XYZ file of N, CA and C in Angstrom:
369
model
N 35.748 -14.851 -89.713
C 36.377 -16.079 -89.245
C 35.663 -17.265 -89.714
N 36.153 -18.265 -90.218
C 35.493 -19.394 -90.757
C 35.172 -20.463 -89.713
N 34.252 -21.246 -90.085
C 33.796 -22.292 -89.106
C 34.872 -23.178 -88.590
N 35.778 -23.614 -89.430
C 37.082 -24.445 -88.918
C 37.827 -23.539 -88.094
N 37.995 -22.360 -88.192
C 38.713 -21.501 -87.272
C 38.110 -21.407 -85.859
N 36.895 -21.451 -85.755
C 36.097 -21.469 -84.441
C 36.328 -22.745 -83.809
N 36.265 -23.805 -84.554
C 36.575 -25.193 -83.963
C 37.902 -25.276 -83.405
N 38.860 -24.712 -84.212
C 40.243 -24.724 -83.717
C 40.413 -23.977 -82.390
N 39.759 -22.924 -82.164
C 39.846 -22.179 -80.887
C 39.212 -22.999 -79.829
N 38.262 -23.709 -80.114
C 37.584 -24.684 -79.080
C 38.602 -25.752 -78.674
N 39.328 -26.248 -79.720
C 40.374 -27.230 -79.441
C 41.448 -26.669 -78.578
N 41.780 -25.384 -78.889
C 42.828 -24.698 -78.022
C 42.390 -24.634 -76.461
N 41.020 -24.222 -76.436
C 40.635 -24.006 -75.097
C 40.533 -25.350 -74.234
N 40.126 -26.472 -75.010
C 40.043 -27.730 -74.331
C 41.490 -28.160 -74.029
N 42.497 -27.911 -74.970
C 43.866 -28.159 -74.593
C 44.387 -27.472 -73.470
N 44.031 -26.249 -73.339
C 44.474 -25.331 -72.189
C 43.857 -25.946 -70.906
N 42.539 -26.254 -70.800
C 41.952 -26.807 -69.712
C 42.644 -28.138 -69.321
N 42.949 -28.965 -70.324
C 43.614 -30.149 -70.108
C 44.964 -30.031 -69.330
N 45.731 -29.049 -69.811
C 47.084 -28.716 -69.355
C 46.860 -28.166 -67.900
N 45.902 -27.296 -67.719
C 45.713 -26.833 -66.360
C 45.369 -27.964 -65.312
N 44.540 -28.859 -65.832
C 44.228 -30.065 -64.938
C 45.470 -30.897 -64.619
N 46.353 -31.064 -65.648
C 47.539 -31.786 -65.380
C 48.383 -31.075 -64.456
N 48.547 -29.607 -64.627
C 49.270 -28.934 -63.549
C 48.794 -28.959 -62.284
N 47.381 -29.006 -62.033
C 46.997 -29.111 -60.753
C 47.170 -30.411 -60.116
N 47.141 -31.515 -60.956
C 47.439 -32.838 -60.403
C 48.854 -32.847 -60.041
N 49.692 -32.384 -60.841
C 51.193 -32.349 -60.437
C 51.364 -31.583 -59.228
N 50.761 -30.427 -58.992
C 50.856 -29.661 -57.778
C 50.475 -30.418 -56.556
N 49.287 -31.133 -56.729
C 48.878 -32.014 -55.567
C 49.790 -33.084 -55.273
N 50.403 -33.746 -56.279
C 51.364 -34.804 -55.991
C 52.549 -34.210 -55.232
N 53.049 -33.076 -55.843
C 54.169 -32.374 -55.228
C 53.854 -32.025 -53.757
N 52.741 -31.438 -53.519
C 52.309 -31.235 -52.084
C 52.234 -32.408 -51.177
N 51.834 -33.488 -51.738
C 51.642 -34.701 -50.883
C 53.170 -35.303 -50.569
N 53.962 -35.247 -51.644
C 55.403 -35.545 -51.313
C 56.069 -34.761 -50.399
N 55.955 -33.317 -50.440
C 56.518 -32.427 -49.537
C 55.881 -32.727 -48.124
N 54.629 -32.949 -48.085
C 54.117 -33.119 -46.745
C 54.656 -34.305 -46.080
N 54.819 -35.461 -46.912
C 55.420 -36.572 -46.376
C 56.824 -36.579 -45.989
N 57.524 -35.751 -46.792
C 59.052 -35.486 -46.482
C 59.103 -34.702 -45.254
N 58.274 -33.580 -45.064
C 58.296 -32.872 -43.925
C 58.025 -33.620 -42.605
N 57.031 -34.462 -42.724
C 56.798 -35.441 -41.579
C 58.001 -36.281 -41.172
N 58.527 -36.820 -42.135
C 59.793 -37.691 -41.839
C 60.848 -36.882 -41.293
N 60.974 -35.543 -41.830
C 62.138 -34.762 -41.241
C 61.880 -34.227 -39.788
N 60.620 -33.972 -39.507
C 60.132 -33.570 -38.165
C 60.391 -34.913 -37.223
N 59.936 -36.136 -37.666
C 60.087 -37.232 -36.885
C 61.549 -37.507 -36.595
N 62.434 -37.313 -37.592
C 63.814 -37.585 -37.440
C 64.512 -36.427 -36.425
N 63.976 -35.255 -36.529
C 64.565 -34.266 -35.644
C 64.016 -34.445 -34.195
N 62.851 -34.865 -34.008
C 62.350 -35.166 -32.640
C 63.187 -36.268 -31.953
N 63.381 -37.300 -32.852
C 64.156 -38.509 -32.448
C 65.559 -38.057 -31.971
N 66.195 -37.206 -32.832
C 67.583 -36.845 -32.581
C 67.494 -35.867 -31.279
N 66.674 -35.099 -31.131
C 66.596 -34.360 -29.912
C 66.393 -35.081 -28.653
N 65.321 -36.117 -28.767
C 65.048 -36.973 -27.538
C 66.111 -37.791 -27.174
N 66.917 -38.278 -28.096
C 68.023 -39.239 -27.849
C 69.457 -38.545 -27.655
N 69.484 -37.123 -27.750
C 70.659 -36.394 -27.618
C 71.204 -36.486 -26.181
N 72.525 -36.467 -26.035
C 73.162 -36.547 -24.688
C 72.721 -35.437 -23.715
N 72.435 -34.284 -24.257
C 72.013 -33.190 -23.424
C 70.673 -33.479 -22.842
N 69.760 -33.958 -23.587
C 68.494 -34.375 -23.071
C 68.482 -35.505 -22.116
N 69.364 -36.429 -22.413
C 69.619 -37.547 -21.434
C 70.083 -37.083 -20.119
N 71.060 -36.095 -20.192
C 71.592 -35.476 -18.940
C 70.546 -34.724 -18.171
N 69.732 -33.987 -18.836
C 68.640 -33.301 -18.188
C 67.743 -34.290 -17.449
N 67.303 -35.262 -18.155
C 66.405 -36.254 -17.522
C 67.041 -36.934 -16.403
N 68.326 -37.333 -16.488
C 69.007 -37.846 -15.351
C 69.024 -37.006 -14.026
N 69.375 -35.659 -14.326
C 69.361 -34.777 -13.350
C 68.012 -34.662 -12.663
N 67.064 -34.363 -13.439
C 65.596 -34.355 -12.807
C 65.218 -35.518 -12.050
N 65.514 -36.743 -12.594
C 65.286 -37.985 -11.949
C 65.921 -38.169 -10.583
N 67.241 -37.535 -10.505
C 67.930 -37.627 -9.277
C 67.252 -36.704 -8.228
N 66.880 -35.520 -8.757
C 66.105 -34.666 -7.807
C 64.882 -35.217 -7.269
N 64.093 -35.862 -8.121
C 62.804 -36.489 -7.705
C 63.084 -37.633 -6.622
N 64.151 -38.372 -6.937
C 64.389 -39.473 -5.995
C 64.934 -38.925 -4.649
N 65.700 -37.813 -4.761
C 66.079 -37.253 -3.520
C 64.926 -36.723 -2.669
N 63.966 -36.062 -3.355
C 62.858 -35.519 -2.741
C 61.990 -36.448 -2.162
N 61.903 -37.677 -2.754
C 61.203 -38.917 -2.318
C 61.791 -39.356 -1.096
N 63.004 -39.420 -0.961
C 63.712 -39.786 0.217
C 63.478 -38.800 1.359
N 63.719 -37.552 1.009
C 63.509 -36.596 2.139
C 62.120 -36.341 2.636
N 61.183 -36.195 1.769
C 59.773 -36.002 1.917
C 58.867 -37.006 1.411
N 58.802 -38.169 1.806
C 57.995 -39.237 1.255
C 56.529 -38.876 1.477
N 56.065 -38.079 2.489
C 54.677 -37.773 2.632
C 54.211 -36.843 1.550
N 55.090 -35.989 1.141
C 54.665 -35.071 0.152
C 54.301 -35.699 -1.195
N 55.195 -36.741 -1.563
C 55.041 -37.599 -2.765
C 53.766 -38.450 -2.557
N 53.505 -38.933 -1.423
C 52.294 -39.750 -1.167
C 51.123 -38.948 -1.326
N 51.043 -37.671 -0.788
C 49.957 -36.907 -1.070
C 49.723 -36.592 -2.395
N 50.769 -36.336 -3.354
C 50.636 -36.131 -4.729
C 50.057 -37.447 -5.249
N 50.531 -38.606 -5.016
C 49.931 -39.712 -5.635
C 48.680 -40.040 -5.245
N 48.114 -39.821 -3.920
C 46.903 -39.961 -3.526
C 46.049 -38.932 -4.325
N 46.360 -37.835 -4.494
C 45.482 -36.765 -5.115
C 45.374 -37.253 -6.634
N 46.432 -37.860 -7.326
C 46.232 -38.312 -8.695
C 45.376 -39.371 -8.649
N 45.358 -40.285 -7.706
C 44.504 -41.554 -7.656
C 43.036 -41.089 -7.402
N 42.872 -40.165 -6.504
C 41.490 -39.572 -6.305
C 40.859 -38.977 -7.641
N 41.643 -38.190 -8.331
C 41.252 -37.716 -9.599
C 40.906 -38.700 -10.587
N 41.717 -39.744 -10.672
C 41.342 -40.853 -11.638
C 40.138 -41.668 -11.258
N 40.063 -41.931 -10.014
C 38.836 -42.580 -9.426
C 37.591 -41.800 -9.810
N 37.591 -40.507 -9.577
C 36.619 -39.636 -9.800
C 36.176 -39.577 -11.242
N 37.139 -39.654 -12.207
C 36.913 -39.645 -13.644
C 36.294 -40.895 -13.940
N 36.682 -42.070 -13.444
C 36.107 -43.366 -13.724
C 34.601 -43.389 -13.241
N 34.421 -42.916 -11.961
C 32.921 -42.910 -11.423
C 32.104 -42.070 -12.431
N 32.598 -40.949 -12.877
C 31.773 -40.075 -13.687
C 31.462 -40.744 -14.993
N 32.513 -41.443 -15.561
C 32.143 -42.043 -16.873
C 31.179 -43.202 -16.643
N 31.382 -43.933 -15.519
C 30.283 -45.082 -15.263
C 29.009 -44.552 -15.057
N 28.866 -43.447 -14.315
C 27.591 -42.749 -14.204
C 26.926 -42.366 -15.450
N 27.782 -41.737 -16.238
C 27.274 -41.217 -17.631
C 26.786 -42.442 -18.352
N 27.593 -43.460 -18.504
C 27.303 -44.623 -19.239
C 25.991 -45.399 -18.620
N 25.917 -45.388 -17.322
C 24.631 -45.934 -16.756
C 23.433 -45.118 -17.124
N 23.587 -43.790 -17.107
C 22.463 -42.950 -17.331
C 21.940 -43.048 -18.913
N 23.004 -43.171 -19.738
C 22.730 -43.480 -21.204
C 21.970 -44.802 -21.381
N 22.482 -45.780 -20.642
C 21.864 -47.131 -20.665
C 20.458 -47.062 -20.154
N 20.219 -46.395 -19.088
C 18.908 -46.172 -18.545
C 17.915 -45.606 -19.477
N 18.416 -44.502 -20.296
C 17.642 -43.824 -21.197
C 17.300 -44.813 -22.290
N 18.263 -45.584 -22.669
C 18.003 -46.435 -23.910
C 16.815 -47.513 -23.572
N 17.061 -48.033 -22.272
C 16.076 -49.075 -21.787
C 14.723 -48.422 -21.657
N 14.601 -47.138 -21.124
C 13.366 -46.463 -21.142
C 12.740 -46.268 -22.345
N 13.566 -45.820 -23.289
C 12.849 -45.656 -24.685
C 12.413 -47.013 -25.333
N 13.334 -47.957 -25.182
C 12.817 -49.296 -25.658
C 11.571 -49.791 -24.965
N 11.466 -49.643 -23.661
C 10.290 -50.124 -22.967
C 9.026 -49.340 -23.404
N 9.227 -48.049 -23.549
C 8.247 -47.194 -23.986
C 7.694 -47.567 -25.322
N 8.563 -47.955 -26.171
C 8.216 -48.319 -27.579
C 7.473 -49.668 -27.571
N 7.859 -50.578 -26.800
C 7.223 -51.824 -26.663
C 5.845 -51.692 -26.049
N 5.724 -50.966 -25.027
C 4.434 -50.803 -24.512
C 3.418 -49.975 -25.318
N 3.965 -48.957 -26.163
C 3.098 -48.449 -27.118
C 2.646 -49.326 -28.208
N 3.645 -50.220 -28.641
C 3.267 -51.131 -29.674
C 2.199 -52.214 -29.137
N 2.286 -52.508 -27.861
C 1.313 -53.492 -27.221
C -0.060 -52.861 -27.191
N -0.081 -51.571 -26.762
C -1.461 -50.964 -26.600
C -2.079 -50.584 -27.978
N -1.166 -50.280 -29.014
C -1.738 -49.959 -30.244
C -2.315 -51.141 -31.071
N -1.874 -52.292 -30.715
C -2.325 -53.427 -31.372
C -3.634 -54.124 -30.788
N -3.931 -53.467 -29.582
C -5.232 -53.963 -28.995
C -6.415 -53.265 -29.465
N -7.605 -53.908 -29.603
C -8.725 -53.225 -30.116
C -9.323 -52.010 -29.187
């Protein structure tokens, strides 16, 4: 095989790699288009289901049942609401305590750093 023949095979290999890279880019673009289309289709399906007359009727029936229960057994609903309120208050208190503890730690580290710097600079 002559030297020009070897160079030609090198060109063929480079051309094949170039074509493969283009194909991969095309696949990525197609995958992105497909994912976007799927997202739009799922959103449209969810909207169609959520606004369907059947779902609206089911929600109406459940709402009527809840309102009837509220009329018949208001204390049961009050207890439920109280329990939810207590849970929410507990979560908020926990978050405040966690934040306060983190703030205390930060202040302690800062104070420690300042006091170290103050003692290190003295002879």
